[in-house]
Amino acid sequence: MTNPSSEHLPQKKPWPGQLSPKLVGLLAGGLLLTTGGIFALQNFFSHSTQEETTAQTPPIAVQTLTVQPRSLAQTLTLSGTVQPIQQAILSTRVSGRIIYLPVEAGDRVRKGQVLARINVMEMVAQTSQAQAGVAQAQANLAQAQAGVAQAQAGLNQQLAQRLDVLSALKLARIEQKRMADLLKEGAVSQQQLDLANTALEQAQAKLAQVDANIRQAQATINQSQAAIAQSLAAVRQAESGVTAASVNQSYGTIVAPFDGIVTAKLAYEGETTNPFSMNGTELLKLENPHRLQLEITVPEANRQYVQVGQSVRVQLGTNQPPFQAVITQIIPAADPNSRSFIVKIPLPPSAEMMSGMFGRIELSTGTRAEAITIPTTALFRRGQLEGVYIVGNNNQAEIRWVKTGKTQNNQVEIVSGLSQGDRLITSNLSPLADGQTVKVIR
């Protein structure tokens, strides 16, 4: 149905020089036909040229081998991480401000090199105080020893005097007896006997006094010897205080325990250390980059394939060549969570090795028959694809895309893509193309 109002609308007229839609469509179609024709001609001549070139290229001399299955060693690949054998966390157990800590992560250090210093003036004061205590204790010891010597001299004097008193007592007893006998005979008077009795009593009293003096001198010696023992104990205690203070003071200087490299800096100059934590204040982490080992996690099911002294093939990273190394340690207790063991393999010194690197080992688990393997040099890659050339009909090279397996001793396993009896081209792969005529020279 026609809209009546449209009949009266003014019709658009084309601008001068403007093409009509029909003419535009004809021109576009012509352009497409022209482009397609050119592309078809280029493709035709290119294909013709390639076929003509292939046909005209003289045969390429190649070497071949006949694909045959053979026994292949079965291996188990396990991975792990390179770890340092010798490492240390350097810390301090004294309280103070860090006044010297110049090294940074990555710096190499030498054994005995001073790496950090802590302000230990308090420790220095304690050391001086302890040394003063030692001096006082040694003075007391000397005084006690002098007292013992003096008491011993007094004892010796009393012992010598006792000998004299004993002699006098013996004479007094003899005289008293003689006077008593003479009195019975009437030869002497009672007064003379009384004088003899008095002399005997005086000699006995003198002996008693000397014995008391000896006991006193011995007691003095015992007391002095006890004082010596106490003074010796005080000297030892004071010396221990000096040793402890000196040790604490030495904790203020941290030196490298071995040649190594700083792997982490855990504190900085100006910070205050805390001696009350379990391990003190940690300052630096250090490891010896020349003593490394590969630590491999071995599942419990594969424990039978590893033993101490076993030589294994080690591969570190992706660009380093593999090498042989020996298992030196197997941690006997399995991890209860992962049911695995840790195997440790020392590594030879190398500038390219460092802790934290990824590593793999290969373990032999037996052999498998009927496996096809070819030289790795017979394999080529194009992008993500892997392929080989075989000699096909009419001595023409034929591409076979293959799926590969494990590589051992410059031989790669072919999982699919080749069959027994195929003639594999093993040399001169670069100039080959699919359909290229070849000349087998061996």
Short mmCIF file of C-alpha atoms in Angstrom, two decimals:
data_model
loop_
_atom_site.label_atom_id
_atom_site.label_comp_id
_atom_site.label_asym_id
_atom_site.label_seq_id
_atom_site.Cartn_x
_atom_site.Cartn_y
_atom_site.Cartn_z
CA MET A 1 0.00 0.00 0.00
CA THR A 2 1.34 3.36 -0.97
CA ASN A 3 1.50 6.09 1.58
CA PRO A 4 -0.40 9.02 0.02
CA SER A 5 1.71 11.53 1.74
CA SER A 6 4.85 10.15 0.14
CA GLU A 7 3.68 10.99 -3.32
CA HIS A 8 4.06 14.61 -2.55
CA LEU A 9 7.56 14.37 -1.02
CA PRO A 10 10.33 15.89 -3.15
CA GLN A 11 12.66 13.23 -4.69
CA LYS A 12 16.45 13.32 -3.90
CA LYS A 13 18.60 14.12 -6.86
CA PRO A 14 22.16 12.88 -7.07
CA TRP A 15 24.89 15.43 -6.56
CA PRO A 16 26.90 16.32 -9.53
CA GLY A 17 29.67 13.71 -9.96
CA GLN A 18 28.01 11.22 -7.48
CA LEU A 19 27.83 7.55 -8.74
CA SER A 20 24.58 5.67 -8.63
CA PRO A 21 24.36 2.62 -6.30
CA LYS A 22 24.02 0.24 -9.26
CA LEU A 23 27.20 1.54 -10.83
CA VAL A 24 29.08 1.27 -7.50
CA GLY A 25 28.04 -2.40 -7.19
CA LEU A 26 29.24 -3.18 -10.72
CA LEU A 27 32.63 -1.56 -10.06
CA ALA A 28 33.11 -3.42 -6.72
CA GLY A 29 32.31 -6.74 -8.33
CA GLY A 30 34.77 -6.08 -11.10
CA LEU A 31 37.49 -5.23 -8.61
CA LEU A 32 36.95 -8.47 -6.67
CA LEU A 33 37.10 -10.52 -9.85
CA THR A 34 40.31 -8.80 -10.87
CA THR A 35 41.94 -9.39 -7.44
CA GLY A 36 40.88 -13.04 -7.34
CA GLY A 37 42.25 -13.55 -10.80
CA ILE A 38 45.60 -12.10 -9.90
CA PHE A 39 45.83 -14.25 -6.74
CA ALA A 40 44.88 -17.38 -8.70
CA LEU A 41 47.53 -16.64 -11.30
CA GLN A 42 50.17 -16.06 -8.61
CA ASN A 43 49.27 -19.30 -6.88
CA PHE A 44 49.34 -21.20 -10.15
CA PHE A 45 52.72 -19.89 -11.19
CA SER A 46 54.13 -20.33 -7.67
CA HIS A 47 52.97 -23.94 -7.46
CA SER A 48 54.19 -24.63 -10.94
CA THR A 49 57.55 -23.07 -10.13
CA GLN A 50 57.88 -25.15 -6.89
CA GLU A 51 57.06 -28.39 -8.74
CA GLU A 52 59.42 -27.46 -11.55
CA THR A 53 62.20 -26.58 -9.05
CA THR A 54 61.71 -29.84 -7.12
CA ALA A 55 61.73 -31.80 -10.33
CA GLN A 56 64.82 -30.06 -11.63
CA THR A 57 66.82 -30.20 -8.33
CA PRO A 58 69.35 -33.04 -8.47
CA PRO A 59 68.95 -35.84 -5.87
CA ILE A 60 70.38 -35.07 -2.44
CA ALA A 61 72.79 -37.61 -1.01
CA VAL A 62 71.59 -38.92 2.37
CA GLN A 63 72.37 -41.66 4.84
CA THR A 64 69.65 -43.88 6.23
CA LEU A 65 68.98 -46.57 8.77
CA THR A 66 66.19 -49.10 8.93
CA VAL A 67 63.88 -48.58 11.88
CA GLN A 68 63.96 -51.59 14.23
CA PRO A 69 62.50 -51.94 17.73
CA ARG A 70 64.95 -52.65 20.53
CA SER A 71 65.10 -52.83 24.32
CA LEU A 72 64.91 -49.46 26.03
CA ALA A 73 66.04 -48.73 29.57
CA GLN A 74 63.12 -47.61 31.70
CA THR A 75 63.86 -44.59 33.90
CA LEU A 76 62.09 -42.66 36.61
CA THR A 77 62.56 -38.89 36.71
CA LEU A 78 62.34 -37.16 40.07
CA SER A 79 62.75 -33.46 40.78
CA GLY A 80 64.11 -31.41 43.65
CA THR A 81 65.90 -28.23 44.66
CA VAL A 82 69.55 -27.27 45.06
CA GLN A 83 70.27 -26.46 48.71
CA PRO A 84 73.45 -25.29 50.49
CA ILE A 85 75.31 -27.86 52.58
CA GLN A 86 76.92 -25.12 54.67
CA GLN A 87 74.70 -22.24 55.77
CA ALA A 88 74.24 -20.10 58.86
CA ILE A 89 71.96 -17.47 60.36
CA LEU A 90 74.16 -14.90 62.09
CA SER A 91 72.59 -13.36 65.21
CA THR A 92 73.52 -11.50 68.39
CA ARG A 93 72.46 -12.23 71.97
CA VAL A 94 73.28 -8.85 73.47
CA SER A 95 71.12 -5.79 73.75
CA GLY A 96 72.35 -2.69 72.01
CA ARG A 97 72.15 -0.52 68.94
CA ILE A 98 73.53 -1.80 65.64
CA ILE A 99 76.33 0.60 64.73
CA TYR A 100 77.93 -1.30 61.82
CA LEU A 101 76.24 -3.56 59.26
CA PRO A 102 77.56 -2.64 55.77
CA VAL A 103 76.99 -5.86 53.81
CA GLU A 104 74.01 -6.45 51.53
CA ALA A 105 72.37 -9.52 50.05
CA GLY A 106 74.56 -10.90 47.29
CA ASP A 107 77.84 -9.69 48.82
CA ARG A 108 80.64 -12.23 49.11
CA VAL A 109 82.44 -12.43 52.46
CA ARG A 110 85.58 -14.12 53.78
CA LYS A 111 85.95 -16.26 56.89
CA GLY A 112 86.72 -14.06 59.91
CA GLN A 113 85.54 -10.86 58.22
CA VAL A 114 83.71 -8.48 60.59
CA LEU A 115 80.14 -8.21 59.31
CA ALA A 116 78.40 -6.33 62.14
CA ARG A 117 79.05 -4.51 65.42
CA ILE A 118 76.68 -3.77 68.31
CA ASN A 119 77.17 -0.95 70.81
CA VAL A 120 78.13 -2.90 73.97
CA MET A 121 79.33 -0.15 76.32
CA GLU A 122 77.17 -1.66 79.07
CA MET A 123 78.96 -4.98 78.54
CA VAL A 124 82.32 -3.19 78.77
CA ALA A 125 81.30 -1.71 82.15
CA GLN A 126 80.21 -5.13 83.38
CA THR A 127 83.55 -6.58 82.31
CA SER A 128 85.44 -3.90 84.25
CA GLN A 129 83.27 -4.48 87.31
CA ALA A 130 83.86 -8.22 87.13
CA GLN A 131 87.61 -7.67 86.83
CA ALA A 132 87.52 -5.48 89.96
CA GLY A 133 85.68 -8.30 91.75
CA VAL A 134 88.45 -10.69 90.78
CA ALA A 135 91.08 -8.36 92.21
CA GLN A 136 89.20 -8.04 95.53
CA ALA A 137 88.69 -11.79 95.77
CA GLN A 138 92.36 -12.41 95.10
CA ALA A 139 93.30 -9.91 97.86
CA ASN A 140 91.01 -11.70 100.33
CA LEU A 141 92.59 -14.99 99.32
CA ALA A 142 96.08 -13.64 99.97
CA GLN A 143 94.99 -12.37 103.39
CA ALA A 144 93.48 -15.75 104.28
CA GLN A 145 96.64 -17.53 103.17
CA ALA A 146 98.74 -15.15 105.33
CA GLY A 147 96.47 -15.93 108.30
CA VAL A 148 97.04 -19.66 107.82
CA ALA A 149 100.80 -19.14 107.69
CA GLN A 150 100.75 -17.08 110.87
CA ALA A 151 98.56 -19.60 112.70
CA GLN A 152 100.81 -22.42 111.58
CA ALA A 153 103.86 -20.58 112.94
CA GLY A 154 102.10 -20.14 116.31
CA LEU A 155 101.18 -23.82 116.35
CA ASN A 156 104.74 -24.86 115.66
CA GLN A 157 105.95 -22.63 118.52
CA GLN A 158 103.45 -24.17 120.95
CA LEU A 159 104.43 -27.69 119.89
CA ALA A 160 108.10 -26.90 120.55
CA GLN A 161 107.19 -25.41 123.94
CA ARG A 162 105.16 -28.52 124.80
CA LEU A 163 108.28 -30.64 124.36
CA ASP A 164 110.09 -28.43 126.91
CA VAL A 165 107.13 -28.61 129.29
CA LEU A 166 106.99 -32.39 129.00
CA SER A 167 110.67 -32.62 129.90
CA ALA A 168 110.15 -30.33 132.90
CA LEU A 169 107.11 -32.35 133.96
CA LYS A 170 109.06 -35.56 133.77
CA LEU A 171 111.79 -34.13 136.00
CA ALA A 172 109.21 -32.76 138.45
CA ARG A 173 107.60 -36.18 138.78
CA ILE A 174 110.95 -37.86 139.39
CA GLU A 175 111.87 -35.23 142.03
CA GLN A 176 108.49 -35.52 143.75
CA LYS A 177 108.80 -39.30 143.99
CA ARG A 178 112.34 -39.08 145.30
CA MET A 179 111.31 -36.59 148.00
CA ALA A 180 108.36 -38.76 149.00
CA ASP A 181 110.65 -41.79 149.36
CA LEU A 182 113.27 -39.81 151.36
CA LEU A 183 110.54 -38.46 153.66
CA LYS A 184 109.55 -42.02 154.54
CA GLU A 185 113.15 -42.69 155.49
CA GLY A 186 113.29 -39.43 157.43
CA ALA A 187 116.02 -38.13 155.22
CA VAL A 188 114.14 -34.96 154.18
CA SER A 189 111.61 -32.69 155.77
CA GLN A 190 107.93 -32.32 154.85
CA GLN A 191 108.70 -28.84 153.56
CA GLN A 192 111.02 -30.24 150.94
CA LEU A 193 108.34 -32.70 149.78
CA ASP A 194 105.84 -29.87 149.61
CA LEU A 195 108.21 -27.92 147.38
CA ALA A 196 108.53 -30.95 145.07
CA ASN A 197 104.74 -31.35 144.95
CA THR A 198 104.33 -27.67 144.06
CA ALA A 199 106.88 -27.96 141.25
CA LEU A 200 105.02 -31.01 139.84
CA GLU A 201 101.67 -29.21 139.92
CA GLN A 202 103.18 -26.19 138.15
CA ALA A 203 104.64 -28.41 135.42
CA GLN A 204 101.25 -30.10 134.93
CA ALA A 205 99.51 -26.72 134.75
CA LYS A 206 102.08 -25.51 132.24
CA LEU A 207 101.40 -28.56 130.04
CA ALA A 208 97.67 -27.95 130.21
CA GLN A 209 98.19 -24.33 129.16
CA VAL A 210 100.44 -25.31 126.26
CA ASP A 211 97.87 -27.92 125.08
CA ALA A 212 95.15 -25.24 125.20
CA ASN A 213 97.34 -22.95 123.13
CA ILE A 214 97.91 -25.76 120.61
CA ARG A 215 94.17 -26.35 120.30
CA GLN A 216 93.60 -22.63 119.79
CA ALA A 217 96.31 -22.44 117.11
CA GLN A 218 94.80 -25.45 115.32
CA ALA A 219 91.37 -23.83 115.42
CA THR A 220 92.86 -20.66 113.98
CA ILE A 221 94.45 -22.69 111.17
CA ASN A 222 91.14 -24.40 110.41
CA GLN A 223 89.36 -21.04 110.27
CA SER A 224 92.03 -19.62 107.99
CA GLN A 225 91.85 -22.64 105.71
CA ALA A 226 88.07 -22.19 105.49
CA ALA A 227 88.67 -18.56 104.62
CA ILE A 228 91.07 -19.69 101.90
CA ALA A 229 88.43 -22.02 100.46
CA GLN A 230 85.86 -19.23 100.49
CA SER A 231 88.34 -16.83 98.92
CA LEU A 232 89.17 -19.37 96.18
CA ALA A 233 85.47 -19.81 95.46
CA ALA A 234 85.07 -16.04 95.33
CA VAL A 235 88.01 -15.77 92.94
CA ARG A 236 86.54 -18.45 90.65
CA GLN A 237 83.14 -16.79 90.73
CA ALA A 238 84.66 -13.42 89.94
CA GLU A 239 86.71 -14.92 87.11
CA SER A 240 83.54 -16.53 85.75
CA GLY A 241 81.93 -13.12 85.85
CA VAL A 242 84.82 -11.72 83.84
CA THR A 243 84.54 -14.57 81.34
CA ALA A 244 80.77 -14.11 80.99
CA ALA A 245 81.11 -10.36 80.61
CA SER A 246 83.87 -10.81 78.03
CA VAL A 247 81.78 -13.34 76.11
CA ASN A 248 78.78 -11.02 76.14
CA GLN A 249 81.05 -8.23 74.98
CA SER A 250 82.34 -10.46 72.15
CA TYR A 251 78.75 -11.03 71.02
CA GLY A 252 78.79 -7.42 69.97
CA THR A 253 81.12 -8.28 67.07
CA ILE A 254 79.79 -10.68 64.43
CA VAL A 255 82.24 -12.29 62.02
CA ALA A 256 81.77 -14.61 59.03
CA PRO A 257 82.18 -18.26 60.12
CA PHE A 258 83.19 -19.34 56.61
CA ASP A 259 83.75 -18.04 53.07
CA GLY A 260 80.34 -17.46 51.57
CA ILE A 261 77.70 -15.16 50.18
CA VAL A 262 75.05 -13.12 52.00
CA THR A 263 71.61 -14.40 50.97
CA ALA A 264 69.47 -12.18 53.20
CA LYS A 265 69.89 -9.05 55.32
CA LEU A 266 67.54 -9.21 58.30
CA ALA A 267 68.48 -6.05 60.24
CA TYR A 268 69.86 -2.58 59.59
CA GLU A 269 72.13 -0.03 61.22
CA GLY A 270 70.42 2.03 63.93
CA GLU A 271 68.07 -0.76 65.01
CA THR A 272 68.16 -2.09 68.61
CA THR A 273 68.75 -5.78 69.14
CA ASN A 274 66.60 -7.99 71.39
CA PRO A 275 68.56 -10.57 73.40
CA PHE A 276 65.45 -12.14 74.94
CA SER A 277 64.19 -13.95 71.83
CA MET A 278 65.01 -17.63 71.47
CA ASN A 279 67.84 -17.21 68.97
CA GLY A 280 68.71 -13.59 69.70
CA THR A 281 68.35 -10.96 67.00
CA GLU A 282 68.97 -12.41 63.51
CA LEU A 283 71.13 -10.15 61.37
CA LEU A 284 72.23 -12.02 58.23
CA LYS A 285 71.80 -15.28 56.36
CA LEU A 286 74.97 -16.73 54.90
CA GLU A 287 75.69 -19.76 52.73
CA ASN A 288 78.67 -21.34 51.04
CA PRO A 289 77.99 -21.33 47.27
CA HIS A 290 80.77 -23.85 46.68
CA ARG A 291 79.17 -26.55 48.81
CA LEU A 292 75.76 -27.38 47.35
CA GLN A 293 73.60 -30.47 47.22
CA LEU A 294 70.50 -31.51 45.32
CA GLU A 295 67.66 -32.56 47.63
CA ILE A 296 65.18 -34.86 45.90
CA THR A 297 61.79 -35.90 47.22
CA VAL A 298 61.31 -39.63 46.57
CA PRO A 299 57.79 -41.08 46.93
CA GLU A 300 57.50 -44.09 49.20
CA ALA A 301 56.56 -46.30 46.22
CA ASN A 302 59.92 -45.50 44.53
CA ARG A 303 62.12 -45.91 47.63
CA GLN A 304 63.41 -49.24 46.27
CA TYR A 305 65.15 -47.50 43.37
CA VAL A 306 67.52 -45.35 45.48
CA GLN A 307 70.38 -46.28 47.80
CA VAL A 308 73.43 -44.62 49.33
CA GLY A 309 76.44 -44.78 47.01
CA GLN A 310 74.29 -45.01 43.88
CA SER A 311 75.39 -43.00 40.83
CA VAL A 312 72.57 -41.04 39.19
CA ARG A 313 72.21 -38.76 36.17
CA VAL A 314 71.61 -35.15 37.27
CA GLN A 315 70.14 -32.35 35.18
CA LEU A 316 70.07 -28.79 36.54
CA GLY A 317 67.94 -26.15 34.86
CA THR A 318 67.36 -26.42 31.12
CA ASN A 319 70.59 -25.14 29.57
CA GLN A 320 73.23 -27.04 31.57
CA PRO A 321 74.54 -30.40 30.39
CA PRO A 322 73.68 -33.45 32.51
CA PHE A 323 76.33 -35.06 34.71
CA GLN A 324 76.76 -37.99 37.10
CA ALA A 325 76.63 -37.60 40.88
CA VAL A 326 76.42 -39.95 43.86
CA ILE A 327 73.71 -40.25 46.51
CA THR A 328 75.36 -39.80 49.92
CA GLN A 329 72.40 -39.58 52.27
CA ILE A 330 68.81 -40.77 52.51
CA ILE A 331 66.74 -39.32 55.33
CA PRO A 332 65.28 -42.53 56.78
CA ALA A 333 62.09 -41.11 58.30
CA ALA A 334 59.34 -40.65 55.73
CA ASP A 335 57.22 -37.51 55.83
CA PRO A 336 53.87 -38.74 57.27
CA ASN A 337 51.93 -36.26 55.13
CA SER A 338 53.52 -36.81 51.71
CA ARG A 339 54.79 -40.38 52.34
CA SER A 340 58.12 -39.46 50.82
CA PHE A 341 61.85 -39.55 51.60
CA ILE A 342 64.55 -36.92 51.13
CA VAL A 343 67.60 -37.96 49.10
CA LYS A 344 70.72 -35.75 49.24
CA ILE A 345 73.23 -35.61 46.38
CA PRO A 346 76.36 -33.41 46.75
CA LEU A 347 77.13 -31.41 43.61
CA PRO A 348 80.54 -30.55 42.14
CA PRO A 349 81.59 -26.89 42.51
CA SER A 350 80.44 -24.78 39.59
CA ALA A 351 80.06 -21.04 39.04
CA GLU A 352 76.74 -21.67 37.29
CA MET A 353 75.16 -23.54 40.21
CA MET A 354 73.29 -21.74 42.97
CA SER A 355 70.88 -22.66 45.71
CA GLY A 356 67.23 -22.64 44.76
CA MET A 357 67.83 -24.04 41.27
CA PHE A 358 65.50 -26.73 39.96
CA GLY A 359 67.08 -30.14 39.41
CA ARG A 360 66.13 -33.61 38.21
CA ILE A 361 67.59 -37.09 38.49
CA GLU A 362 66.95 -40.21 36.43
CA LEU A 363 66.69 -43.59 38.13
CA SER A 364 66.83 -46.89 36.27
CA THR A 365 63.74 -49.01 36.89
CA GLY A 366 64.37 -51.84 34.36
CA THR A 367 64.05 -52.29 30.58
CA ARG A 368 61.19 -52.33 28.10
CA ALA A 369 61.30 -54.30 24.85
CA GLU A 370 59.88 -53.35 21.43
CA ALA A 371 60.63 -49.64 21.70
CA ILE A 372 61.56 -47.61 18.62
CA THR A 373 64.43 -45.18 19.12
CA ILE A 374 66.26 -43.00 16.60
CA PRO A 375 69.26 -40.67 16.78
CA THR A 376 68.33 -37.23 18.07
CA THR A 377 70.08 -35.74 15.03
CA ALA A 378 67.47 -37.33 12.72
CA LEU A 379 64.70 -35.29 14.38
CA PHE A 380 63.70 -31.78 13.31
CA ARG A 381 61.21 -29.30 14.73
CA ARG A 382 58.83 -26.87 13.11
CA GLY A 383 57.10 -24.78 15.69
CA GLN A 384 55.51 -27.17 18.17
CA LEU A 385 55.74 -30.12 15.77
CA GLU A 386 58.47 -32.76 15.62
CA GLY A 387 59.17 -34.70 12.48
CA VAL A 388 61.55 -36.95 10.56
CA TYR A 389 62.23 -37.75 6.91
CA ILE A 390 61.95 -41.27 5.55
CA VAL A 391 62.71 -42.58 2.08
CA GLY A 392 59.36 -43.12 0.38
CA ASN A 393 58.33 -44.26 -3.10
CA ASN A 394 60.61 -43.42 -6.01
CA ASN A 395 63.40 -42.46 -3.57
CA GLN A 396 61.58 -39.33 -2.52
CA ALA A 397 61.86 -37.79 0.95
CA GLU A 398 58.65 -38.06 2.90
CA ILE A 399 57.85 -36.14 6.09
CA ARG A 400 56.53 -38.10 9.05
CA TRP A 401 55.27 -36.14 12.04
CA VAL A 402 56.08 -38.07 15.20
CA LYS A 403 55.40 -38.09 18.91
CA THR A 404 58.51 -38.49 21.01
CA GLY A 405 59.17 -40.00 24.43
CA LYS A 406 62.27 -40.06 26.60
CA THR A 407 65.75 -39.16 25.42
CA GLN A 408 68.75 -41.27 26.51
CA ASN A 409 72.33 -41.28 25.28
CA ASN A 410 71.55 -39.22 22.15
CA GLN A 411 68.66 -41.55 21.29
CA VAL A 412 65.02 -40.41 21.40
CA GLU A 413 62.06 -42.75 21.78
CA ILE A 414 59.40 -42.53 19.05
CA VAL A 415 56.01 -43.21 20.57
CA SER A 416 54.08 -42.89 17.27
CA GLY A 417 54.68 -41.89 13.65
CA LEU A 418 57.27 -44.53 12.65
CA SER A 419 56.98 -48.23 11.97
CA GLN A 420 59.39 -51.11 11.85
CA GLY A 421 61.14 -51.26 8.48
CA ASP A 422 60.85 -47.53 7.67
CA ARG A 423 64.03 -46.16 6.08
CA LEU A 424 64.90 -43.16 8.24
CA ILE A 425 67.03 -40.37 6.77
CA THR A 426 69.76 -39.50 9.30
CA SER A 427 71.91 -36.93 7.46
CA ASN A 428 71.72 -33.83 5.30
CA LEU A 429 68.30 -32.81 6.65
CA SER A 430 68.59 -29.06 6.06
CA PRO A 431 68.13 -28.96 2.28
CA LEU A 432 65.39 -31.63 2.27
CA ALA A 433 61.76 -30.96 1.44
CA ASP A 434 58.74 -33.23 1.22
CA GLY A 435 58.88 -34.98 -2.15
CA GLN A 436 62.57 -34.19 -2.70
CA THR A 437 64.41 -36.90 -4.62
CA VAL A 438 67.24 -38.39 -2.57
CA LYS A 439 70.18 -40.65 -3.27
CA VAL A 440 70.90 -43.15 -0.52
CA ILE A 441 74.65 -43.52 -0.06
CA ARG A 442 74.46 -45.86 2.90
#
